[in-house]
CSV table of C-alpha atoms in Angstrom, one decimal:
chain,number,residue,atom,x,y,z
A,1,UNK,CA,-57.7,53.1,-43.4
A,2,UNK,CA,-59.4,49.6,-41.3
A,3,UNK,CA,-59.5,50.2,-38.2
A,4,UNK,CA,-57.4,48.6,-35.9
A,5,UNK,CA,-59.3,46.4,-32.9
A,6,UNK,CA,-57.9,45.5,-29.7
A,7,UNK,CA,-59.5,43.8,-27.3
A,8,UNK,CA,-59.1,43.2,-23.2
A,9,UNK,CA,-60.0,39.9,-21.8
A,10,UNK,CA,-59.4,40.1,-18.0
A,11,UNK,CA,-60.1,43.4,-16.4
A,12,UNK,CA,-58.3,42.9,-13.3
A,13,UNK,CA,-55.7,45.0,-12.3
A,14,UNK,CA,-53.4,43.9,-15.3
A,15,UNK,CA,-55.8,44.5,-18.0
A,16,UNK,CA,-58.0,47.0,-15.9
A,17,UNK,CA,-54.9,48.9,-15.9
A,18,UNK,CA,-54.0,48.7,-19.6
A,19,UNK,CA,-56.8,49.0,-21.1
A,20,UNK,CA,-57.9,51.7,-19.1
A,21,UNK,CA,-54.7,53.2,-20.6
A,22,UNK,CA,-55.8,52.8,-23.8
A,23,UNK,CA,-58.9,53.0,-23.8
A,24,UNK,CA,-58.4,56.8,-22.6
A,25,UNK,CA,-55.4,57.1,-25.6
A,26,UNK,CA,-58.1,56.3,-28.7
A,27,UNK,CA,-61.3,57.3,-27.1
A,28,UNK,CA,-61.7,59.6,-29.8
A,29,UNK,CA,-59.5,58.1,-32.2
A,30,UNK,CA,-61.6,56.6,-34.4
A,31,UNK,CA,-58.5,54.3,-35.9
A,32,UNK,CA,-58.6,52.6,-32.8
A,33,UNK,CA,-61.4,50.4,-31.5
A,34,UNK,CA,-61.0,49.6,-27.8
A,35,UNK,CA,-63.4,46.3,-26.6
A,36,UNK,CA,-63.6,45.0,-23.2
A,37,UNK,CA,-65.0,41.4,-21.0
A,38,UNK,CA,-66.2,42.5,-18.5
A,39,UNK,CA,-69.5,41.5,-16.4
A,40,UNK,CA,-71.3,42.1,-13.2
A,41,UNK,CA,-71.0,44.8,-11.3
A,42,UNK,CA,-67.2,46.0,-12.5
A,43,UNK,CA,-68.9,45.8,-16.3
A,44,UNK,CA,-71.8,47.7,-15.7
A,45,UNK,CA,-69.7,50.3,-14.1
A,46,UNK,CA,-67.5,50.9,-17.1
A,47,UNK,CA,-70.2,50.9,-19.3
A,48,UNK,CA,-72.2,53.2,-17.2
A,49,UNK,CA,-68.8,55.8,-16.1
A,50,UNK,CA,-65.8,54.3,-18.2
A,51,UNK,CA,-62.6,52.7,-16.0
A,52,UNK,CA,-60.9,54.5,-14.0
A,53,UNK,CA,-57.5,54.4,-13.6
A,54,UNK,CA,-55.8,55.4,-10.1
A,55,UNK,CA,-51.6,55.6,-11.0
A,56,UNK,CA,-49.4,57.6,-8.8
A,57,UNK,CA,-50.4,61.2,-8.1
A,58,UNK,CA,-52.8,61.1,-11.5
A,59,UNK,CA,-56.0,60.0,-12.3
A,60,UNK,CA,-57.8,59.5,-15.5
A,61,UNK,CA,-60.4,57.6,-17.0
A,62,UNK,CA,-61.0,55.3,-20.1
A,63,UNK,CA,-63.9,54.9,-22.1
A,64,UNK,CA,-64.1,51.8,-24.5
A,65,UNK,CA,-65.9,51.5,-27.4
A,66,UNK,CA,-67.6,48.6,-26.4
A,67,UNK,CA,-67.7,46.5,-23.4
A,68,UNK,CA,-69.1,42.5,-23.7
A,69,UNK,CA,-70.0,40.6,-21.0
A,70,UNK,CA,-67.9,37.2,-22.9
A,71,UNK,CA,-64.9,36.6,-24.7
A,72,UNK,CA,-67.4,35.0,-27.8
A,73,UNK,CA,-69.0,38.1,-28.0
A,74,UNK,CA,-66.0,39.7,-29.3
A,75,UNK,CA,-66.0,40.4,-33.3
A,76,UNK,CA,-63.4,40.9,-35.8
A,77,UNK,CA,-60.2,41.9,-33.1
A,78,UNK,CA,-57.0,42.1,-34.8
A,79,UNK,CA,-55.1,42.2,-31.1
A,80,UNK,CA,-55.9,40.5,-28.0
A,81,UNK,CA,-54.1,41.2,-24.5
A,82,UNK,CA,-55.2,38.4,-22.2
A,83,UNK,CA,-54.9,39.3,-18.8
A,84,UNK,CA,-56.9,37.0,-16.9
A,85,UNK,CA,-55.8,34.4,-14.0
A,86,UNK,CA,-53.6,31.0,-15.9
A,87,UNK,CA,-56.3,28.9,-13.9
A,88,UNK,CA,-58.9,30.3,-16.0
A,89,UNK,CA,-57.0,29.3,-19.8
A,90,UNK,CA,-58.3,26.4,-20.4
A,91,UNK,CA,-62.1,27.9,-20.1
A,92,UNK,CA,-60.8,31.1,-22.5
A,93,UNK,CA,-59.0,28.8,-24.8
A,94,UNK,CA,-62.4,27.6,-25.2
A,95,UNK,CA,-64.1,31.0,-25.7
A,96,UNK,CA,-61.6,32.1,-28.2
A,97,UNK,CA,-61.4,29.2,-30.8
A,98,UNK,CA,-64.8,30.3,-32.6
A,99,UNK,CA,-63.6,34.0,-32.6
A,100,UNK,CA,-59.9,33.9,-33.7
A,101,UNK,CA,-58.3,33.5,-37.0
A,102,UNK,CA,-54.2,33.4,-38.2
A,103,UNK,CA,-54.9,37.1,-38.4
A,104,UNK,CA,-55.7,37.6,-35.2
A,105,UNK,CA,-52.8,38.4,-32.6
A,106,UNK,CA,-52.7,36.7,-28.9
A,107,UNK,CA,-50.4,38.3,-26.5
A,108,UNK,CA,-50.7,36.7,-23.2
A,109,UNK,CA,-49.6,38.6,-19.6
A,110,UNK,CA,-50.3,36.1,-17.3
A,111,UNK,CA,-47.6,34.6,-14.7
A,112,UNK,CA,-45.9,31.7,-15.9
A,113,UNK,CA,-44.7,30.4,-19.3
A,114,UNK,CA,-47.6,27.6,-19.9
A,115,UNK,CA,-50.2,30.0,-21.1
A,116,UNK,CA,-47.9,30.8,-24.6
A,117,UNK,CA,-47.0,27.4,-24.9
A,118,UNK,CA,-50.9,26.4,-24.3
A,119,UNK,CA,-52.4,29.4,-26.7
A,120,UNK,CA,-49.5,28.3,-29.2
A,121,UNK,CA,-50.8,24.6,-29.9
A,122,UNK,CA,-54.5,24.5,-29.4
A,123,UNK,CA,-55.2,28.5,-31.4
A,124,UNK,CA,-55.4,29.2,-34.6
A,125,UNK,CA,-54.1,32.7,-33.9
A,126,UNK,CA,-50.5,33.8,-34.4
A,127,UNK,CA,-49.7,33.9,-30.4
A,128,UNK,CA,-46.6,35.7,-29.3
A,129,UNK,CA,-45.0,35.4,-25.3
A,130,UNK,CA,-45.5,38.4,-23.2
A,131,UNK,CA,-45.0,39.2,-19.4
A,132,UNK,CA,-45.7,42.9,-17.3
A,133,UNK,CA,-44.4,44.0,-15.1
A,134,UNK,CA,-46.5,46.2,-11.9
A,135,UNK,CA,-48.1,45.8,-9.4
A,136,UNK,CA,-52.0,47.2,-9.3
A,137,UNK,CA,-55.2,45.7,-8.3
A,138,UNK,CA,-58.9,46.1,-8.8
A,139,UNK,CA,-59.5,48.7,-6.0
A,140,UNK,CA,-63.2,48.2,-6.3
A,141,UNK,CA,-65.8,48.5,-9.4
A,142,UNK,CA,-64.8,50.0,-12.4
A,143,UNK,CA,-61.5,51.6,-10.5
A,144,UNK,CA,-58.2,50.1,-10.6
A,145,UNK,CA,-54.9,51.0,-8.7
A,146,UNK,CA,-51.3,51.1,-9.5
A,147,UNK,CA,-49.9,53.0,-6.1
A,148,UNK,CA,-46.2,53.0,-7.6
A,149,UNK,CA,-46.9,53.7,-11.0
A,150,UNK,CA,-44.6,51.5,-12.1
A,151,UNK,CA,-45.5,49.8,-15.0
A,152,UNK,CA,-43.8,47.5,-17.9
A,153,UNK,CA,-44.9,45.3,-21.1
A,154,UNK,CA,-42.6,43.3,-23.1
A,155,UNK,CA,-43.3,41.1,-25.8
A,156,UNK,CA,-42.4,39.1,-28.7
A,157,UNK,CA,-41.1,35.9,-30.4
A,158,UNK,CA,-38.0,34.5,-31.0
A,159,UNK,CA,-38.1,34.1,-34.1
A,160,UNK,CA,-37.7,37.7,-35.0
A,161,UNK,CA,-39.6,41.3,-34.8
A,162,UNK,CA,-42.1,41.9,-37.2
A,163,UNK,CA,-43.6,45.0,-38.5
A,164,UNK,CA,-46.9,44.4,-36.5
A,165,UNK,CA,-44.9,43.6,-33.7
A,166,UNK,CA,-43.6,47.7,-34.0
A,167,UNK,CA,-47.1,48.5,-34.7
A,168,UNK,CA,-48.3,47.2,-31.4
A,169,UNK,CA,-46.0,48.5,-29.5
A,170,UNK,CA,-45.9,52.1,-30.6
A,171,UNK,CA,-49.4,51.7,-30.2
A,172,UNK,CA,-49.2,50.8,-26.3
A,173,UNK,CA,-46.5,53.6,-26.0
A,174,UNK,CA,-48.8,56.1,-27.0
A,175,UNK,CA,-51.1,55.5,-24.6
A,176,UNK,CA,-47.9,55.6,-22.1
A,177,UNK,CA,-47.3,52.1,-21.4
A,178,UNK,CA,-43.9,50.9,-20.8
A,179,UNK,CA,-44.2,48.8,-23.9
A,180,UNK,CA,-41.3,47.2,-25.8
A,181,UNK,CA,-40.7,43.9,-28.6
A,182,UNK,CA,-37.7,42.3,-28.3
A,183,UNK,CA,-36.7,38.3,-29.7
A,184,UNK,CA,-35.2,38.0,-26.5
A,185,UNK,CA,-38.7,37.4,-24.9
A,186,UNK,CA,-38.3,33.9,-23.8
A,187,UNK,CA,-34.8,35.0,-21.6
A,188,UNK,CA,-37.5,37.7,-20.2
A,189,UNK,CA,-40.6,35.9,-19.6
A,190,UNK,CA,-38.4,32.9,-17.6
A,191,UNK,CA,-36.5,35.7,-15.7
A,192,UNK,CA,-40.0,36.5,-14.7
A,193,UNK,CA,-41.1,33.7,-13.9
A,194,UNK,CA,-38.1,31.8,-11.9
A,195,UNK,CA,-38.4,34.5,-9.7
A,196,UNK,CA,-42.4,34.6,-8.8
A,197,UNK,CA,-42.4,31.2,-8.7
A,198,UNK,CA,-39.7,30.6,-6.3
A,199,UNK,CA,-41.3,33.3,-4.3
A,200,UNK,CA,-45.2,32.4,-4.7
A,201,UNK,CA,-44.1,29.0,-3.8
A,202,UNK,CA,-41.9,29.9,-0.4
A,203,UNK,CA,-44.3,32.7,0.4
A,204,UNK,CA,-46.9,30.3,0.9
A,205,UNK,CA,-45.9,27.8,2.5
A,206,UNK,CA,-44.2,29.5,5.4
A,207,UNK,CA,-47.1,32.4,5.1
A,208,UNK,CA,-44.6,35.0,5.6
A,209,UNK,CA,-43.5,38.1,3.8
A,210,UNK,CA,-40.5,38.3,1.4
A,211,UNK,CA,-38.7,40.2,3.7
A,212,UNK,CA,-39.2,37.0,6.2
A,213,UNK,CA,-38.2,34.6,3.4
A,214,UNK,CA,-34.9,36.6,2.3
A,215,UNK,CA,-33.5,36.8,6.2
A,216,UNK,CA,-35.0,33.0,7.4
A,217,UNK,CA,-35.0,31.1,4.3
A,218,UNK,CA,-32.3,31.6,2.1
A,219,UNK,CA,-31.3,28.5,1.3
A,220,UNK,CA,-35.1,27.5,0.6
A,221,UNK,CA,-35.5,30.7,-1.7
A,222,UNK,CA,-32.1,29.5,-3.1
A,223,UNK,CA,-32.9,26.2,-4.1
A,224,UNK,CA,-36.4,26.8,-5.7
A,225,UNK,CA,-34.1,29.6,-7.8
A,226,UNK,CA,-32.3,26.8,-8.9
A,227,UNK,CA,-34.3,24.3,-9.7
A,228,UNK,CA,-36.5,26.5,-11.7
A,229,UNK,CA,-33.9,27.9,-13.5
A,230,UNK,CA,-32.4,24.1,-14.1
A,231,UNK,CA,-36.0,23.6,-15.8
A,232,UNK,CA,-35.2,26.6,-18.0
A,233,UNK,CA,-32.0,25.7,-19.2
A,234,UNK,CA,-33.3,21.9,-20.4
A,235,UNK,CA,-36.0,24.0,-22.0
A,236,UNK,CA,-33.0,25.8,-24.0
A,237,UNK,CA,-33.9,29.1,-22.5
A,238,UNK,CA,-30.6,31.3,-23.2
A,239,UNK,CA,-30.2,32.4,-19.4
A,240,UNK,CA,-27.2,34.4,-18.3
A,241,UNK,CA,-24.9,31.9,-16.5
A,242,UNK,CA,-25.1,33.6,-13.5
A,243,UNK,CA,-28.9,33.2,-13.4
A,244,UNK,CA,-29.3,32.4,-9.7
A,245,UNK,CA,-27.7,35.2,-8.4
A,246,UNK,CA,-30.0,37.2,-10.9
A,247,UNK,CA,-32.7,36.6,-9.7
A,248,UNK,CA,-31.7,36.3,-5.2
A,249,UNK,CA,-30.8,39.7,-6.4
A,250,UNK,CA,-33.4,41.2,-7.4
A,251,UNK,CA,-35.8,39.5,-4.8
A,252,UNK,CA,-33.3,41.8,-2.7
A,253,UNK,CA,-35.2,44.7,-4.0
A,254,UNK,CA,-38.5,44.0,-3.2
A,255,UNK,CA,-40.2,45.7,0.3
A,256,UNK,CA,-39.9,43.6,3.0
A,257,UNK,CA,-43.2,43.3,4.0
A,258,UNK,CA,-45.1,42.4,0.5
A,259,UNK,CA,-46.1,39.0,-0.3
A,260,UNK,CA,-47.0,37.0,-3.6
A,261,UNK,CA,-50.7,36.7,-5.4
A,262,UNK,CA,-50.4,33.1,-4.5
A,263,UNK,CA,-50.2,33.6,-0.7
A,264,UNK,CA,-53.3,36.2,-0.7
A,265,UNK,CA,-55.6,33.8,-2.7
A,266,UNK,CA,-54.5,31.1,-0.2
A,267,UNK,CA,-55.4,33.4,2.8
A,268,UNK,CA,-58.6,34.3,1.1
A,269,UNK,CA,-59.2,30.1,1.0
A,270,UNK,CA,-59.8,30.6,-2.7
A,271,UNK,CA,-60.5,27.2,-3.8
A,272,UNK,CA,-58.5,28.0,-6.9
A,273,UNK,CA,-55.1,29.6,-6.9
A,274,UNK,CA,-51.7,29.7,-9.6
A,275,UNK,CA,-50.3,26.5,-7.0
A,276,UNK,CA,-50.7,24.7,-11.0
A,277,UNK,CA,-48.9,27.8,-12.7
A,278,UNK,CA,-46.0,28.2,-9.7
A,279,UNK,CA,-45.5,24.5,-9.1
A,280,UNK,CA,-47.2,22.4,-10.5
A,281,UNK,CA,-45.9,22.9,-14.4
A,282,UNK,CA,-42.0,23.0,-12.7
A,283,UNK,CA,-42.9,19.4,-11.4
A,284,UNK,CA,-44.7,18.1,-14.6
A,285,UNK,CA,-41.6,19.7,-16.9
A,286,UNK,CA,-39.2,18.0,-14.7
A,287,UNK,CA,-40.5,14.9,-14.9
A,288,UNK,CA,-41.1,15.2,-19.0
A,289,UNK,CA,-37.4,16.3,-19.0
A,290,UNK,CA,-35.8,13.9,-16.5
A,291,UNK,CA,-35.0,16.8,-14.0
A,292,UNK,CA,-35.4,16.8,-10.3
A,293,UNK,CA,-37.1,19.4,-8.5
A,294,UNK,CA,-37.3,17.9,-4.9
A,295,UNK,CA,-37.9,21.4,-3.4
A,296,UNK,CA,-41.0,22.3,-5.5
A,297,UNK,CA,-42.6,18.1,-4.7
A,298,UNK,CA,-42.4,18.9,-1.3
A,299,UNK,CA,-44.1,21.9,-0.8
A,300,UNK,CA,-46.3,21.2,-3.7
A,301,UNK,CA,-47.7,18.0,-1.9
A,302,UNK,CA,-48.3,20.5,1.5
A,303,UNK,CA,-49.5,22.8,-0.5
A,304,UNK,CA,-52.1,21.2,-2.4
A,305,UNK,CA,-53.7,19.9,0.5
A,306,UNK,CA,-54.1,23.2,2.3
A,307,UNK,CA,-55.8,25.1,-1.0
A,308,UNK,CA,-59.1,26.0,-0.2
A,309,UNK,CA,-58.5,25.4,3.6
A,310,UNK,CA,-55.5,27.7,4.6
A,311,UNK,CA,-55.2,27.7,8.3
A,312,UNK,CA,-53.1,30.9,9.6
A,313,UNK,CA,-51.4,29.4,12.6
């Protein structure tokens, strides 16, 4: 029997956390090749002590079977789950065009909806949409944290499930990931996505918590809901009808005092951030599709000239 390849770009806490996951499932399966990107001081770490993996109450640790410090050093992988920042794509579209072929399979978990659409045209790679759903971060070399535990994959294409489709994910599900393929994936990855954008966006801009944009800013919260959604819909995205109060309900659920990605990279004056992923591709899609988005312009335009010099007032 071949064995089957899968490979981690983006070892952050989205594919740290994975691929820690699998890597500790198939360590000594040897139908199951586990290969990781990952350089400096987080690669040398995992290739010196493996990754560990902080979830919860447990912890346990992954040992790959190889680890690369770049994408084009990556041979003969059958799946790839990319897990790096969207602002990086366009450099790891460039990595992966000498590497991939029709056989290989692309599934993206990055925020937003651009990065299928973007893998889709410019790959020669059978590329299916994907979204997670957690909340973990790179504690410090070689360790990543998921404090909840919570943790969710879904992928797929709307065309239909495929056999490799089940493969994969009874693959991810026995190394206990949340995984499941549906046809439905675009409805999930836009539910997704309407919601951390609205929120990235509004997060930002007032620097405030969720909790402070849920009681203070309704109405702003409310209106990038709908104008994302409105984006969706053109798009022929098969949202429930009641979509807004969807997704102002389950921004209900989130702790009051978290914030967004988005508005930590712009505390940290990153001079790149997902502004592009969160905003920017709502304001280009409505223009393509003749569809106003007047709340996303604004804060956009603010926005754009605070990135890289974020003043906490």
């Amino acid at each position: 029997m071949n064995t089957i390849n899968i490979g981690i770009i983006g070892l952050g806490g989205v594919g740290g956390f994975y691929g820690g996951l699998l890597a500790h499932q198939y360590e000594k399966d040897s139908s199951v090749d586990i290969h990781f990107v990952a350089r400096g001081a987080h690669g040398e770490k995992i290739k010196k002590d493996g990754i560990t993996v902080l979830s919860k109450e447990t912890a346990i640790v992954g040992k790959p079977t190889t680890v690369v410090n770049a994408v084009c050093d990556l041979t003969g992988i059958d799946f790839i789950l990319l897990c790096t920042k969207e602002y990086d794509l366009d450099r790891v579209i460039a990595d992966l065009k000498p590497i991939v072929s029709k056989n290989t399979v692309i599934i993206p978990l990055l925020n937003g909806v651009e990065a299928f659409e973007k893998l889709n045209k410019e790959l020669e790679a059978e590329v299916w949409q994907g979204c997670t759903y957690m909340v973990s971060r790179l504690k410090e070399a070689g360790v990543i944290d998921n404090p909840s535990g919570r943790q969710k994959v879904v992928f797929g294409r709307a065309e239909g499930t495929t056999p490799k489709m089940l493969q994969v994910e009874n693959l991810l599900k026995a190394a206990g990931i949340q995984a499941s393929c549906t046809p439905e994936i675009a409805r999930e990855v836009w539910e997704k996505y309407i919601l951390v954008a609205a929120s990235a966006v509004a997060t930002t801009f007032y620097n405030c918590s969720f909790g402070i944009i849920r009681s203070e800013y309704t109405t702003v919260i409310r209106s990038l809901v709908a104008e994302a959604s409105a984006i969706a819909i053109a798009k022929k995205v098969d949202l429930p009808q009641d979509i807004v109060a969807v997704v102002m309900q389950r921004l209900e659920a989130i702790p009051f005092d978290s914030t967004t990605s988005m508005h930590s990279d712009f505390l940290s004056n990153k001079p790149e951030t997902e502004l592009e992923v969160m905003a920017g591709y709502l304001i280009r899609e409505g223009m393509r599709l003749q569809l106003e988005v007047p709340t996303y312009q604004k804060m956009y335009a603010i926005l754009k000239q605070k990135q890289g010099n974020y003043t906490v007032v």
